[in-house]
Amino acid sequence: LPARIKLDDSMAMMPEARLSNYTRVEVAARVSLSGQAIPVAGDLQSTPVLVSVGTGAPVSLSIDQIVQ
């Protein structure tokens, strides 16, 4: 870190959950110490940010919290 990541429809986990289906989404980052997708105590995370989809504007996240 730091890292730049571009999110788009190709990253959708399910076809019906594409970013382009929404006008705004909540974006956050988490570093999993266990390697699990579900947050567990001790993981590091950012505060979520509400973002307008399709603007192309960069979003800065600060991973500055510990999951309790």
mmCIF file of C-alpha atoms in Angstrom:
data_model
loop_
_atom_site.group_PDB
_atom_site.id
_atom_site.type_symbol
_atom_site.label_atom_id
_atom_site.label_comp_id
_atom_site.label_asym_id
_atom_site.label_seq_id
_atom_site.Cartn_x
_atom_site.Cartn_y
_atom_site.Cartn_z
ATOM 1 C CA LEU A 1 0.000 0.000 0.000
ATOM 2 C CA PRO A 2 -0.754 2.574 -1.242
ATOM 3 C CA ALA A 3 -2.584 0.963 -4.148
ATOM 4 C CA ARG A 4 -4.788 2.097 -7.020
ATOM 5 C CA ILE A 5 -7.739 -0.113 -7.859
ATOM 6 C CA LYS A 6 -10.295 0.509 -10.592
ATOM 7 C CA LEU A 7 -13.726 -0.996 -9.959
ATOM 8 C CA ASP A 8 -15.970 -1.820 -12.916
ATOM 9 C CA ASP A 9 -18.658 -4.270 -14.033
ATOM 10 C CA SER A 10 -16.089 -6.941 -14.899
ATOM 11 C CA MET A 11 -15.408 -7.396 -11.164
ATOM 12 C CA ALA A 12 -19.024 -8.218 -10.248
ATOM 13 C CA MET A 13 -19.358 -11.403 -8.187
ATOM 14 C CA MET A 14 -22.809 -11.965 -9.722
ATOM 15 C CA PRO A 15 -24.024 -10.713 -13.139
ATOM 16 C CA GLU A 16 -27.044 -8.997 -11.556
ATOM 17 C CA ALA A 17 -24.793 -7.076 -9.117
ATOM 18 C CA ARG A 18 -22.937 -4.897 -11.642
ATOM 19 C CA LEU A 19 -21.844 -1.421 -10.534
ATOM 20 C CA SER A 20 -23.601 0.095 -13.534
ATOM 21 C CA ASN A 21 -26.935 -0.992 -12.009
ATOM 22 C CA TYR A 22 -26.522 1.663 -9.301
ATOM 23 C CA THR A 23 -26.145 5.429 -9.171
ATOM 24 C CA ARG A 24 -24.308 5.439 -5.824
ATOM 25 C CA VAL A 25 -22.381 2.782 -3.929
ATOM 26 C CA GLU A 26 -20.536 2.517 -0.649
ATOM 27 C CA VAL A 27 -16.809 1.812 -1.019
ATOM 28 C CA ALA A 28 -14.532 0.593 1.767
ATOM 29 C CA ALA A 29 -11.278 -1.329 2.123
ATOM 30 C CA ARG A 30 -10.316 -4.078 4.534
ATOM 31 C CA VAL A 31 -7.090 -5.999 5.041
ATOM 32 C CA SER A 32 -7.910 -9.503 6.235
ATOM 33 C CA LEU A 33 -5.249 -10.958 8.506
ATOM 34 C CA SER A 34 -6.982 -14.367 8.403
ATOM 35 C CA GLY A 35 -7.568 -14.428 4.645
ATOM 36 C CA GLN A 36 -11.332 -14.765 5.177
ATOM 37 C CA ALA A 37 -13.921 -12.707 3.287
ATOM 38 C CA ILE A 38 -15.941 -12.060 6.456
ATOM 39 C CA PRO A 39 -14.451 -9.439 8.826
ATOM 40 C CA VAL A 40 -12.931 -10.828 12.015
ATOM 41 C CA ALA A 41 -11.407 -9.139 15.049
ATOM 42 C CA GLY A 42 -7.964 -7.763 14.271
ATOM 43 C CA ASP A 43 -8.597 -7.038 10.574
ATOM 44 C CA LEU A 44 -7.709 -3.537 9.414
ATOM 45 C CA GLN A 45 -10.338 -1.424 7.645
ATOM 46 C CA SER A 46 -11.295 2.005 6.324
ATOM 47 C CA THR A 47 -14.387 4.063 6.951
ATOM 48 C CA PRO A 48 -16.908 3.480 4.111
ATOM 49 C CA VAL A 49 -17.373 6.318 1.598
ATOM 50 C CA LEU A 50 -20.534 6.919 -0.484
ATOM 51 C CA VAL A 51 -19.548 7.388 -4.143
ATOM 52 C CA SER A 52 -21.454 8.318 -7.316
ATOM 53 C CA VAL A 53 -20.998 5.612 -9.962
ATOM 54 C CA GLY A 54 -19.665 6.529 -13.389
ATOM 55 C CA THR A 55 -17.941 9.796 -12.529
ATOM 56 C CA GLY A 56 -14.437 8.352 -12.729
ATOM 57 C CA ALA A 57 -13.416 10.551 -9.818
ATOM 58 C CA PRO A 58 -10.752 8.989 -7.572
ATOM 59 C CA VAL A 59 -11.716 8.008 -4.038
ATOM 60 C CA SER A 60 -9.174 7.956 -1.216
ATOM 61 C CA LEU A 61 -9.597 5.472 1.610
ATOM 62 C CA SER A 62 -7.495 5.384 4.742
ATOM 63 C CA ILE A 63 -7.165 1.966 6.395
ATOM 64 C CA ASP A 64 -6.959 3.283 9.922
ATOM 65 C CA GLN A 65 -9.341 1.168 12.018
ATOM 66 C CA ILE A 66 -9.126 -2.233 13.655
ATOM 67 C CA VAL A 67 -12.158 -4.553 13.526
ATOM 68 C CA GLN A 68 -13.236 -5.329 17.112
#
